[in-house]
Structures are given as C-alpha cells and as structure tokens.
Short mmCIF file of C-alpha atoms in Angstrom, two decimals:
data_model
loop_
_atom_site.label_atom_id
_atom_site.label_comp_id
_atom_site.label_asym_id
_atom_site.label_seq_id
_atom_site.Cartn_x
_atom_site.Cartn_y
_atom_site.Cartn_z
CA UNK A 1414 9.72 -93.20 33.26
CA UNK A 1415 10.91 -95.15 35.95
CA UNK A 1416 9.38 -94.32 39.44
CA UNK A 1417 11.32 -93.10 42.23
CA UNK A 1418 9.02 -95.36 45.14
CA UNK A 1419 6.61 -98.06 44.14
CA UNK A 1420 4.78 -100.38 46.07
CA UNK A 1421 3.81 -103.61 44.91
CA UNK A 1422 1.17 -105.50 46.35
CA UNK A 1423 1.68 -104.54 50.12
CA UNK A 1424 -0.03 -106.37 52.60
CA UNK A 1425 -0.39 -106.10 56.03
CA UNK A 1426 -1.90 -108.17 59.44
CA UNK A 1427 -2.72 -107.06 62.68
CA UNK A 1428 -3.75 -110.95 64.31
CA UNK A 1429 -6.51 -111.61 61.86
CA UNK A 1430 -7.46 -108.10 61.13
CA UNK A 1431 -6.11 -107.18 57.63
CA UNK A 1432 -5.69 -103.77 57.30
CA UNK A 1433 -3.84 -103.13 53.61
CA UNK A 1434 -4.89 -105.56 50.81
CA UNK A 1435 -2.93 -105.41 48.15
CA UNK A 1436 -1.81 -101.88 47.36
CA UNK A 1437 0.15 -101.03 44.87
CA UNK A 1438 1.02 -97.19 44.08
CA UNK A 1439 3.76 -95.60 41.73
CA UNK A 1440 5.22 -92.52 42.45
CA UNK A 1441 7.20 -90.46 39.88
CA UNK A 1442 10.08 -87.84 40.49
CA UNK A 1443 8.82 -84.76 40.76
CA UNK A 1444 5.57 -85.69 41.77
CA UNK A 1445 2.98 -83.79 44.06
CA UNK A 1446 1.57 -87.31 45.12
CA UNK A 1447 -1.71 -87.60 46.91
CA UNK A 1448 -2.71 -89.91 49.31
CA UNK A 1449 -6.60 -89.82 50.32
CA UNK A 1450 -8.90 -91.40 52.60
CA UNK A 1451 -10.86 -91.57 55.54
CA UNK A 1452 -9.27 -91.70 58.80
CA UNK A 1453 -8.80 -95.53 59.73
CA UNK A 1454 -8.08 -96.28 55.56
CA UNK A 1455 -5.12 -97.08 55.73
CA UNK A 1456 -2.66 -94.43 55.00
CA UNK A 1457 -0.71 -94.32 57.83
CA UNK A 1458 0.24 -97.72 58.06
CA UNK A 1459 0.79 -97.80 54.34
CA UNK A 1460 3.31 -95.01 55.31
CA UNK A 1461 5.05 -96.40 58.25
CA UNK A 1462 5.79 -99.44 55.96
CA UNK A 1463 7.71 -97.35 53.44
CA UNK A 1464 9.32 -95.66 56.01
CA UNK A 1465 10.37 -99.07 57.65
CA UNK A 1466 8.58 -98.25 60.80
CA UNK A 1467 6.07 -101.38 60.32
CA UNK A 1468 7.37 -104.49 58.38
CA UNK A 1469 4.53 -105.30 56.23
CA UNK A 1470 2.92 -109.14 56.30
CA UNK A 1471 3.65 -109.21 52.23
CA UNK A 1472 4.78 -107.10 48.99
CA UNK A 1473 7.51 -105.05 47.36
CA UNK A 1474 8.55 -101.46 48.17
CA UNK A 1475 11.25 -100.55 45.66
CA UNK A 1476 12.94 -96.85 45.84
CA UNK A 1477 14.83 -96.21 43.21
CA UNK A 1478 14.42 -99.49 42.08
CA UNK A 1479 16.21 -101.45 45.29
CA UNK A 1480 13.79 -103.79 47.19
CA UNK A 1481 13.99 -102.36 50.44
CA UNK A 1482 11.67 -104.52 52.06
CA UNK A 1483 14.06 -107.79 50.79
CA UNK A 1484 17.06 -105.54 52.21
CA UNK A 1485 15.41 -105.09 55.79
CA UNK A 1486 15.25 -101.71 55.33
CA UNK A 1487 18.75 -100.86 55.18
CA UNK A 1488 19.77 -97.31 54.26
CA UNK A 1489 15.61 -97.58 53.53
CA UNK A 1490 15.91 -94.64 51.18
CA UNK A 1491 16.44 -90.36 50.85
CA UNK A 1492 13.46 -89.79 51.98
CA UNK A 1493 12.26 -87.20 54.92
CA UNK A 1494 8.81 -87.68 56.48
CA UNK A 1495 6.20 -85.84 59.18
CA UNK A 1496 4.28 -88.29 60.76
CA UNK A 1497 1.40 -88.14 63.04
CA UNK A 1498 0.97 -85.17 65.21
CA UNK A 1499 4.48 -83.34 65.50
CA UNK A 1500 6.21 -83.38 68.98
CA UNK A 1501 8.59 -81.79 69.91
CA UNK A 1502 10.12 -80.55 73.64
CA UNK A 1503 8.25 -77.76 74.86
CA UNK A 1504 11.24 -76.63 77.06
CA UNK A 1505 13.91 -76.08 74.17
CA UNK A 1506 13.48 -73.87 71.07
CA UNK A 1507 12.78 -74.65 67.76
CA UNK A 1508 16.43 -74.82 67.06
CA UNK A 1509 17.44 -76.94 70.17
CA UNK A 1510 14.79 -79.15 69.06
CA UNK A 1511 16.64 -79.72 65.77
CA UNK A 1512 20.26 -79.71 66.84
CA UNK A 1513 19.31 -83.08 68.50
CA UNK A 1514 18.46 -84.20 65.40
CA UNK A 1515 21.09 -83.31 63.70
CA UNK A 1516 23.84 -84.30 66.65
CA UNK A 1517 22.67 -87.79 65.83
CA UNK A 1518 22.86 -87.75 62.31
CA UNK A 1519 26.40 -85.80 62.30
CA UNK A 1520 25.14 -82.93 60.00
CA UNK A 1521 26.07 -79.16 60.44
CA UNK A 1522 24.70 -77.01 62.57
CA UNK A 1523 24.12 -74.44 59.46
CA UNK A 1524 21.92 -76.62 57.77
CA UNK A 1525 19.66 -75.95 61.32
CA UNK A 1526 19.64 -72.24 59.99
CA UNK A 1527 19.01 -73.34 56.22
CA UNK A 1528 16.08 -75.48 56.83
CA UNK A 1529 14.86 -72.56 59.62
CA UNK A 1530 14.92 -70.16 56.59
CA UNK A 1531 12.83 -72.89 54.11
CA UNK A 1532 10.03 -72.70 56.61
CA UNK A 1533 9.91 -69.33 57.71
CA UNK A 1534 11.14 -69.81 61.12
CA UNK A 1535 14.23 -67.85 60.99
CA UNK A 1536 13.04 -64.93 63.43
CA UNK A 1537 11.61 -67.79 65.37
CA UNK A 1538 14.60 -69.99 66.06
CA UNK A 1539 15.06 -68.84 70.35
CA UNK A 1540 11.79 -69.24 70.69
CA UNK A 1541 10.91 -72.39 73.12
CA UNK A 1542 8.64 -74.73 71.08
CA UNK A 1543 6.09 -74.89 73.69
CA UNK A 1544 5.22 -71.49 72.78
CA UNK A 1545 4.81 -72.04 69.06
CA UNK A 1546 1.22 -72.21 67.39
CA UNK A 1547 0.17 -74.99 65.81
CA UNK A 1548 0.99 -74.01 62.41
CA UNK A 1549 4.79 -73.09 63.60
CA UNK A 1550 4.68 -76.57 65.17
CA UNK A 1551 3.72 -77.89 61.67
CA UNK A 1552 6.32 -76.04 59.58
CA UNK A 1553 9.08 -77.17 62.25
CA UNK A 1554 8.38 -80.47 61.98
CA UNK A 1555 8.70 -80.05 57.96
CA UNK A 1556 12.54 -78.44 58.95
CA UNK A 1557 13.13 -81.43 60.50
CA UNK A 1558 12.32 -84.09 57.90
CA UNK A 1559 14.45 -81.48 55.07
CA UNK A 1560 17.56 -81.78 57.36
CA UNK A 1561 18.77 -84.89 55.55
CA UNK A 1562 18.25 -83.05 52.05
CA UNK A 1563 15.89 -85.70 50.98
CA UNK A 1564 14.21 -86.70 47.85
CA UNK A 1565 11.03 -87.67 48.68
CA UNK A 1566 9.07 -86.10 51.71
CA UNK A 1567 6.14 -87.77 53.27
CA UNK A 1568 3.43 -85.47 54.80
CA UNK A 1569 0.59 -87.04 56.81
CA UNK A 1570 -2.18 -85.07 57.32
CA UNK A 1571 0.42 -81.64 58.00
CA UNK A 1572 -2.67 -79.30 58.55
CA UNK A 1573 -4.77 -81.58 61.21
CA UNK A 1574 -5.79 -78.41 63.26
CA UNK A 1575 -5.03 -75.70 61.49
CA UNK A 1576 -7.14 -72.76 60.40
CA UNK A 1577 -7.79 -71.43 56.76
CA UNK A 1578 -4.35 -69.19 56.51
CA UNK A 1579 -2.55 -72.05 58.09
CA UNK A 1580 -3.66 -74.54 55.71
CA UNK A 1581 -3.07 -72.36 52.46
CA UNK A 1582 0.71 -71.29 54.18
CA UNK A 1583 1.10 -75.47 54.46
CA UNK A 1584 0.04 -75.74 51.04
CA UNK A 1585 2.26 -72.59 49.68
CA UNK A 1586 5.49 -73.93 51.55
CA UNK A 1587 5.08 -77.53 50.18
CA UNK A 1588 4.66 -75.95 46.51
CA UNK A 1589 7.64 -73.92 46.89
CA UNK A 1590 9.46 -76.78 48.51
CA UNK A 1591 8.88 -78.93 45.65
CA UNK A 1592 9.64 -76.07 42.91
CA UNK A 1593 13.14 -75.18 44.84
CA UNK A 1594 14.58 -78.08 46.05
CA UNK A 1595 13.00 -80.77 42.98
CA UNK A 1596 11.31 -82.49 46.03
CA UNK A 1597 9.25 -84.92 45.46
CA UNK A 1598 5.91 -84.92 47.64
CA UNK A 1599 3.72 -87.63 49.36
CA UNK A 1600 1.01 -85.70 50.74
CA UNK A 1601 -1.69 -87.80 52.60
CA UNK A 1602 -4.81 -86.25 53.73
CA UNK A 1603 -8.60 -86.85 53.97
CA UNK A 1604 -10.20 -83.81 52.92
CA UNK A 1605 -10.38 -83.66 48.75
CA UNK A 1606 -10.16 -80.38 48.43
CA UNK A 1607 -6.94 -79.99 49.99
CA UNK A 1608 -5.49 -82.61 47.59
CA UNK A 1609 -7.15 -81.35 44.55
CA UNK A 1610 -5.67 -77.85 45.04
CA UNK A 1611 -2.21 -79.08 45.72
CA UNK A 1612 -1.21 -82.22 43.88
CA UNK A 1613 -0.55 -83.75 40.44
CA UNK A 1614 -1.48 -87.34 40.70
CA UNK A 1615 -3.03 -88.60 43.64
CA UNK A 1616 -4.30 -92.72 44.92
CA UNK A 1617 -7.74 -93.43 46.95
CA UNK A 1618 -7.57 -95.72 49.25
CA UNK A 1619 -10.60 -96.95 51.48
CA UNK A 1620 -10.68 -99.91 53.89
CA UNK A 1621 -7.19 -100.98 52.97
CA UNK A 1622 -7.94 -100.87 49.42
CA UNK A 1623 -6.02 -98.45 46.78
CA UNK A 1624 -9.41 -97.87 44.80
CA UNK A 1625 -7.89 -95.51 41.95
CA UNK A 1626 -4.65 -93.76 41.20
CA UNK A 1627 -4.38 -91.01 38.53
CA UNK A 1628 -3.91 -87.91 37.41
CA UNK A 1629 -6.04 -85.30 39.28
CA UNK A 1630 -7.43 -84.07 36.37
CA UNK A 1631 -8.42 -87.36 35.21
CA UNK A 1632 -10.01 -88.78 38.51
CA UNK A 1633 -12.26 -85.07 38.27
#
C-alpha cells in the first residue's frame, strides 16, 4: 500500500541548532496516526513543515506521492489541521468565526452548519466564542480544519487543558470523524495513554529523532 503522506529524511535548522534529524514517517489512508513526544521533541515543527508553514533545511514530503516540498508547497495537499492553541475572536460566534474562513476560501455557507453538526456545536452556533469552554473552543477549531472536506487532519495536542470528559469527547469525535468521513488522522500528543487508546500506528520522536514507528500493538 502506497501511503497517503510520507516524509523522507526531513531536516531542519534554526542557526546552528538542529532541531529534526532525519525523520522519516509513513502514513497510510485510513490511519489513526500517532505522533508522541515530549514537549520541545519536535512535533510541531515536524508539523508546520508538512503543512508548509516552515520550509524545512532538507528532505522529501510526498502526499499522495507529489513532492511538495520540490513544488514549494503549491496546492500543499487535502489536508485540514489544528495547530497550537485554537484562537479564535472572542467578539463573534462560533459561526462568524467560520464564515471568515470560509469567505476566503469561497465555500458555502451550509457547509458552516454541516461541520457545526460534526462537532456538536449546532445549538451553539450564536453563541460568541469568547464565551465557549475550552473544550467547545477545541471542537470549533476541529469545524474549522473539516471545512475544506479534507483527507488528512492534523491534531496537535487537541486536549491541552481539558478535563477527563473533555478529553474522552475529543477522543470520541476524532473516532467518529475518521469512521464517517474515511479521514485519515495525525494525532500528536505527549501523554501515551491518550495515543494508545485512540490510534492504530503511531511514531516516537525525542530530541528531533523519530525513535520507532509501528503498530500500537507492536510497540506495547
């Protein structure tokens, strides 16, 4: 099987500071993909380099099998992403918030509604976003990277903050996201227990380095 995003050998330079070193990751359609590691690893700017948000010193990152580093990221790729801590502005609601979004890309205003109803934010939608909790916050900022109908979703640490039943609705909604739309998942955290009750194959990475990538059941 041919994977839908692999990385080949990605390296990156901050001055002298080196902070990826070769990594190299497959990830398969239909995946549940995990991305571990302490904070300061390297996930994030593994991320922002697929995503075309940081141009990497070195490497290959193929979707679909077109070099999209070699194509300067043009048309970079289906893919939807949640990066960081969400933001949002406080002062408009949770659908204002993402008819911007979807002004600039020239979608529909009902898939606003559609990708409201994915995330259980329906009842929510007049609500100014400055009043959400942090979990509504969370699963808005999910809405937003499914407005594009993408293939692969990248997550970065979605529950930073949340409590118990907001983690385990996170980790329901990205199941059911994956089972409904055949999404495929890049879920990056640092806690192991999240990962190991959510995902199907999953990479460790530590100081820049990928140090294993497997199944979960075979890294157990």
């Amino acid at each position: 099987m041919e994977p839908i995003l692999e990385v080949r050998n990605l390296n990156k330079f901050y001055k002298n500071k080196q902070v990826l070193k070769n990594i190299s990751m497959k990830v398969f359609k239909g995946d549940i993909y995990g991305f571990i590691g302490p904070n300061g690893a390297g996930k994030t700017t593994t991320i922002k380099s697929i995503l075309g948000l940081v141009r990497p010193s070195s490497g290959k990152i193929y979707i679909e099998g077109r070099d999209i580093v070699k194509d300067k990221y043009k048309n970079p790729g289906d893919i939807g992403a949640m990066i960081d801590y969400p933001s949002f502005y406080n002062n408009l609601s949770g659908y204002r918030n993402l008819k911007l979004y979807t002004n600039v890309l020239n979608l529909p205003d009902e898939r606003i509604m559609e990708v409201l109803k994915m995330v259980d934010l329906t009842e929510y939608r007049n609500k100014k976003a400055g009043n959400y909790s942090m979990g509504m916050k969370q699963r808005l900022a999910v809405a937003r990277a499914f407005l594009t109908k993408p293939q692969i979703a990248i997550l970065d640490e979605p529950t930073n903050g949340l409590d118990p039943e907001g983690v385990k609705t996170m980790r329901d909604l990205v199941k059911k996201l994956a089972r409904e739309n055949n999404t495929t998942f890049i879920y990056c955290s640092h806690i192991l227990n999240e990962v190991q009750n959510l995902c199907n194959r999953v990479a460790l990475i530590n100081k820049g380095c990928i140090v294993a990538e497997d199944s979960m059941e075979s890294l157990l």
